[in-house]
Amino acid sequence: MTDFSAFSLEGKTAVVTGGSGGIGRACARAFGKAGANLVIASVPPEDIPPVVVEIEALGVQALGISVDVSNGSQVTEMVKQSAQRFGRIDILVNVAGGSYSRSSHTPRFTRAPLLDLSEEDFMGAFEVNVKGTFLCSKAVVPIMKAQGKGVIINIGSNAGRTAHTRPEMAAYAAAKAAVMNLTVNMAHQWGPEIRVNCIAPGVIGTPRPGGETPTRERGTTHIALGRIGTADDVGHVALFLASDAAAFVNGAIIDVNGGS
């Protein structure tokens, strides 16, 4: 009989930022099924309770925290509450992303060529994707180092490698490219105790900020598998990276794009 014990997350605690959204929720669900307790960190606060209920129905514990990951003090408090509740943090998944208005922190996808982007729109893409990934990761490192072990999973994007094909997404693509570069630096600086990897999704059929959802017609022309991805496609890869099955995987950028 095949032994799948290396994929178990029993007794571990995972923090998932953007945990109420499509990919974040799928990661949390996959981890919960594998036995991990979850911290669902997200905005807005009203989106968190349904995810907590779903996760706890799997027989594990879940804590919901509303947090702006681009705000250092809020991130510090989120990590403090997580550690106090569960006594440890074994896994961090930096899913929170998109493009945001810097003044209002309203989630949105700003689509425009570079010359048509305002400074606010350009920097808004970096606030959550890059700064948020940095702040959350930095905050959990001391805890993971003290434990002697930890895993950080960042979410990049296929757009970070193929920006020239979507000029209207230049700012978002640049931010995701930065996240992927940051991943490699984290992996080299924080090992051997902490493994850091990145998932680069392609077109995934989950609602984007503002309510838009990619469609089959818009998204499959150059996808070898002939379909857009699902949030669970990403969640299952995140489960692998979070588990001991990926014990020798570090500093990797893993494409989940159907061959695009």
mmCIF file with all atom_site columns, N, CA, C and O in Angstrom, residues 153-172:
data_model
loop_
_atom_site.group_PDB
_atom_site.id
_atom_site.type_symbol
_atom_site.label_atom_id
_atom_site.label_alt_id
_atom_site.label_comp_id
_atom_site.label_asym_id
_atom_site.label_entity_id
_atom_site.label_seq_id
_atom_site.pdbx_PDB_ins_code
_atom_site.Cartn_x
_atom_site.Cartn_y
_atom_site.Cartn_z
_atom_site.occupancy
_atom_site.B_iso_or_equiv
_atom_site.pdbx_formal_charge
_atom_site.auth_seq_id
_atom_site.auth_comp_id
_atom_site.auth_asym_id
_atom_site.auth_atom_id
_atom_site.pdbx_PDB_model_num
ATOM 1  N N  . ILE A 1 153 ? 5.240  29.859 1.292   1.00 0.00 ? 153 ILE A N  1
ATOM 2  C CA . ILE A 1 153 ? 4.838  29.685 -0.105  1.00 0.00 ? 153 ILE A CA 1
ATOM 3  C C  . ILE A 1 153 ? 4.312  31.021 -0.612  1.00 0.00 ? 153 ILE A C  1
ATOM 4  O O  . ILE A 1 153 ? 3.351  31.563 -0.072  1.00 0.00 ? 153 ILE A O  1
ATOM 5  N N  . ASN A 1 154 ? 4.956  31.561 -1.622  1.00 0.00 ? 154 ASN A N  1
ATOM 6  C CA . ASN A 1 154 ? 4.514  32.810 -2.231  1.00 0.00 ? 154 ASN A CA 1
ATOM 7  C C  . ASN A 1 154 ? 3.708  32.510 -3.495  1.00 0.00 ? 154 ASN A C  1
ATOM 8  O O  . ASN A 1 154 ? 3.882  31.473 -4.121  1.00 0.00 ? 154 ASN A O  1
ATOM 9  N N  . ILE A 1 155 ? 2.865  33.442 -3.853  1.00 0.00 ? 155 ILE A N  1
ATOM 10 C CA . ILE A 1 155 ? 2.079  33.290 -5.086  1.00 0.00 ? 155 ILE A CA 1
ATOM 11 C C  . ILE A 1 155 ? 2.531  34.339 -6.089  1.00 0.00 ? 155 ILE A C  1
ATOM 12 O O  . ILE A 1 155 ? 2.352  35.548 -5.891  1.00 0.00 ? 155 ILE A O  1
ATOM 13 N N  . GLY A 1 156 ? 3.178  33.866 -7.141  1.00 0.00 ? 156 GLY A N  1
ATOM 14 C CA . GLY A 1 156 ? 3.582  34.739 -8.236  1.00 0.00 ? 156 GLY A CA 1
ATOM 15 C C  . GLY A 1 156 ? 2.516  34.731 -9.310  1.00 0.00 ? 156 GLY A C  1
ATOM 16 O O  . GLY A 1 156 ? 1.323  34.709 -9.021  1.00 0.00 ? 156 GLY A O  1
ATOM 17 N N  . SER A 1 157 ? 2.930  34.698 -10.556 1.00 0.00 ? 157 SER A N  1
ATOM 18 C CA . SER A 1 157 ? 1.965  34.657 -11.656 1.00 0.00 ? 157 SER A CA 1
ATOM 19 C C  . SER A 1 157 ? 2.698  34.366 -12.958 1.00 0.00 ? 157 SER A C  1
ATOM 20 O O  . SER A 1 157 ? 3.849  34.773 -13.143 1.00 0.00 ? 157 SER A O  1
ATOM 21 N N  . ASN A 1 158 ? 2.007  33.681 -13.829 1.00 0.00 ? 158 ASN A N  1
ATOM 22 C CA . ASN A 1 158 ? 2.526  33.479 -15.180 1.00 0.00 ? 158 ASN A CA 1
ATOM 23 C C  . ASN A 1 158 ? 2.796  34.826 -15.856 1.00 0.00 ? 158 ASN A C  1
ATOM 24 O O  . ASN A 1 158 ? 3.695  34.961 -16.682 1.00 0.00 ? 158 ASN A O  1
ATOM 25 N N  . ALA A 1 159 ? 2.020  35.837 -15.450 1.00 0.00 ? 159 ALA A N  1
ATOM 26 C CA . ALA A 1 159 ? 2.193  37.181 -16.010 1.00 0.00 ? 159 ALA A CA 1
ATOM 27 C C  . ALA A 1 159 ? 3.569  37.746 -15.702 1.00 0.00 ? 159 ALA A C  1
ATOM 28 O O  . ALA A 1 159 ? 4.082  38.590 -16.438 1.00 0.00 ? 159 ALA A O  1
ATOM 29 N N  . GLY A 1 160 ? 4.181  37.276 -14.609 1.00 0.00 ? 160 GLY A N  1
ATOM 30 C CA . GLY A 1 160 ? 5.504  37.759 -14.251 1.00 0.00 ? 160 GLY A CA 1
ATOM 31 C C  . GLY A 1 160 ? 6.589  37.331 -15.220 1.00 0.00 ? 160 GLY A C  1
ATOM 32 O O  . GLY A 1 160 ? 7.690  37.886 -15.212 1.00 0.00 ? 160 GLY A O  1
ATOM 33 N N  . ARG A 1 161 ? 6.281  36.358 -16.071 1.00 0.00 ? 161 ARG A N  1
ATOM 34 C CA . ARG A 1 161 ? 7.239  35.893 -17.073 1.00 0.00 ? 161 ARG A CA 1
ATOM 35 C C  . ARG A 1 161 ? 6.821  36.287 -18.487 1.00 0.00 ? 161 ARG A C  1
ATOM 36 O O  . ARG A 1 161 ? 7.640  36.252 -19.393 1.00 0.00 ? 161 ARG A O  1
ATOM 37 N N  . THR A 1 162 ? 5.553  36.589 -18.681 1.00 0.00 ? 162 THR A N  1
ATOM 38 C CA . THR A 1 162 ? 5.042  36.817 -20.041 1.00 0.00 ? 162 THR A CA 1
ATOM 39 C C  . THR A 1 162 ? 4.384  38.185 -20.153 1.00 0.00 ? 162 THR A C  1
ATOM 40 O O  . THR A 1 162 ? 3.365  38.333 -20.830 1.00 0.00 ? 162 THR A O  1
ATOM 41 N N  . ALA A 1 163 ? 4.958  39.171 -19.499 1.00 0.00 ? 163 ALA A N  1
ATOM 42 C CA . ALA A 1 163 ? 4.344  40.497 -19.454 1.00 0.00 ? 163 ALA A CA 1
ATOM 43 C C  . ALA A 1 163 ? 4.152  41.104 -20.837 1.00 0.00 ? 163 ALA A C  1
ATOM 44 O O  . ALA A 1 163 ? 3.218  41.875 -21.072 1.00 0.00 ? 163 ALA A O  1
ATOM 45 N N  . HIS A 1 164 ? 5.027  40.761 -21.773 1.00 0.00 ? 164 HIS A N  1
ATOM 46 C CA . HIS A 1 164 ? 4.958  41.373 -23.105 1.00 0.00 ? 164 HIS A CA 1
ATOM 47 C C  . HIS A 1 164 ? 3.687  40.994 -23.846 1.00 0.00 ? 164 HIS A C  1
ATOM 48 O O  . HIS A 1 164 ? 3.278  41.690 -24.781 1.00 0.00 ? 164 HIS A O  1
ATOM 49 N N  . THR A 1 165 ? 3.049  39.886 -23.434 1.00 0.00 ? 165 THR A N  1
ATOM 50 C CA . THR A 1 165 ? 1.822  39.454 -24.110 1.00 0.00 ? 165 THR A CA 1
ATOM 51 C C  . THR A 1 165 ? 0.589  40.177 -23.592 1.00 0.00 ? 165 THR A C  1
ATOM 52 O O  . THR A 1 165 ? -0.453 40.114 -24.228 1.00 0.00 ? 165 THR A O  1
ATOM 53 N N  . ARG A 1 166 ? 0.701  40.835 -22.434 1.00 0.00 ? 166 ARG A N  1
ATOM 54 C CA . ARG A 1 166 ? -0.433 41.554 -21.841 1.00 0.00 ? 166 ARG A CA 1
ATOM 55 C C  . ARG A 1 166 ? 0.043  42.923 -21.366 1.00 0.00 ? 166 ARG A C  1
ATOM 56 O O  . ARG A 1 166 ? 0.184  43.171 -20.172 1.00 0.00 ? 166 ARG A O  1
ATOM 57 N N  . PRO A 1 167 ? 0.310  43.853 -22.306 1.00 0.00 ? 167 PRO A N  1
ATOM 58 C CA . PRO A 1 167 ? 0.856  45.164 -21.910 1.00 0.00 ? 167 PRO A CA 1
ATOM 59 C C  . PRO A 1 167 ? -0.039 45.931 -20.959 1.00 0.00 ? 167 PRO A C  1
ATOM 60 O O  . PRO A 1 167 ? 0.447  46.773 -20.206 1.00 0.00 ? 167 PRO A O  1
ATOM 61 N N  . GLU A 1 168 ? -1.346 45.631 -20.967 1.00 0.00 ? 168 GLU A N  1
ATOM 62 C CA . GLU A 1 168 ? -2.254 46.341 -20.074 1.00 0.00 ? 168 GLU A CA 1
ATOM 63 C C  . GLU A 1 168 ? -2.115 45.884 -18.625 1.00 0.00 ? 168 GLU A C  1
ATOM 64 O O  . GLU A 1 168 ? -2.688 46.467 -17.709 1.00 0.00 ? 168 GLU A O  1
ATOM 65 N N  . MET A 1 169 ? -1.337 44.811 -18.394 1.00 0.00 ? 169 MET A N  1
ATOM 66 C CA . MET A 1 169 ? -1.124 44.305 -17.036 1.00 0.00 ? 169 MET A CA 1
ATOM 67 C C  . MET A 1 169 ? 0.324  44.491 -16.594 1.00 0.00 ? 169 MET A C  1
ATOM 68 O O  . MET A 1 169 ? 0.831  43.758 -15.741 1.00 0.00 ? 169 MET A O  1
ATOM 69 N N  . ALA A 1 170 ? 0.994  45.501 -17.135 1.00 0.00 ? 170 ALA A N  1
ATOM 70 C CA . ALA A 1 170 ? 2.426  45.686 -16.899 1.00 0.00 ? 170 ALA A CA 1
ATOM 71 C C  . ALA A 1 170 ? 2.768  45.867 -15.426 1.00 0.00 ? 170 ALA A C  1
ATOM 72 O O  . ALA A 1 170 ? 3.750  45.297 -14.928 1.00 0.00 ? 170 ALA A O  1
ATOM 73 N N  . ALA A 1 171 ? 2.005  46.668 -14.703 1.00 0.00 ? 171 ALA A N  1
ATOM 74 C CA . ALA A 1 171 ? 2.317  46.917 -13.293 1.00 0.00 ? 171 ALA A CA 1
ATOM 75 C C  . ALA A 1 171 ? 2.137  45.649 -12.467 1.00 0.00 ? 171 ALA A C  1
ATOM 76 O O  . ALA A 1 171 ? 2.993  45.297 -11.647 1.00 0.00 ? 171 ALA A O  1
ATOM 77 N N  . TYR A 1 172 ? 1.029  44.959 -12.669 1.00 0.00 ? 172 TYR A N  1
ATOM 78 C CA . TYR A 1 172 ? 0.772  43.703 -11.953 1.00 0.00 ? 172 TYR A CA 1
ATOM 79 C C  . TYR A 1 172 ? 1.837  42.670 -12.281 1.00 0.00 ? 172 TYR A C  1
ATOM 80 O O  . TYR A 1 172 ? 2.365  41.990 -11.398 1.00 0.00 ? 172 TYR A O  1
#
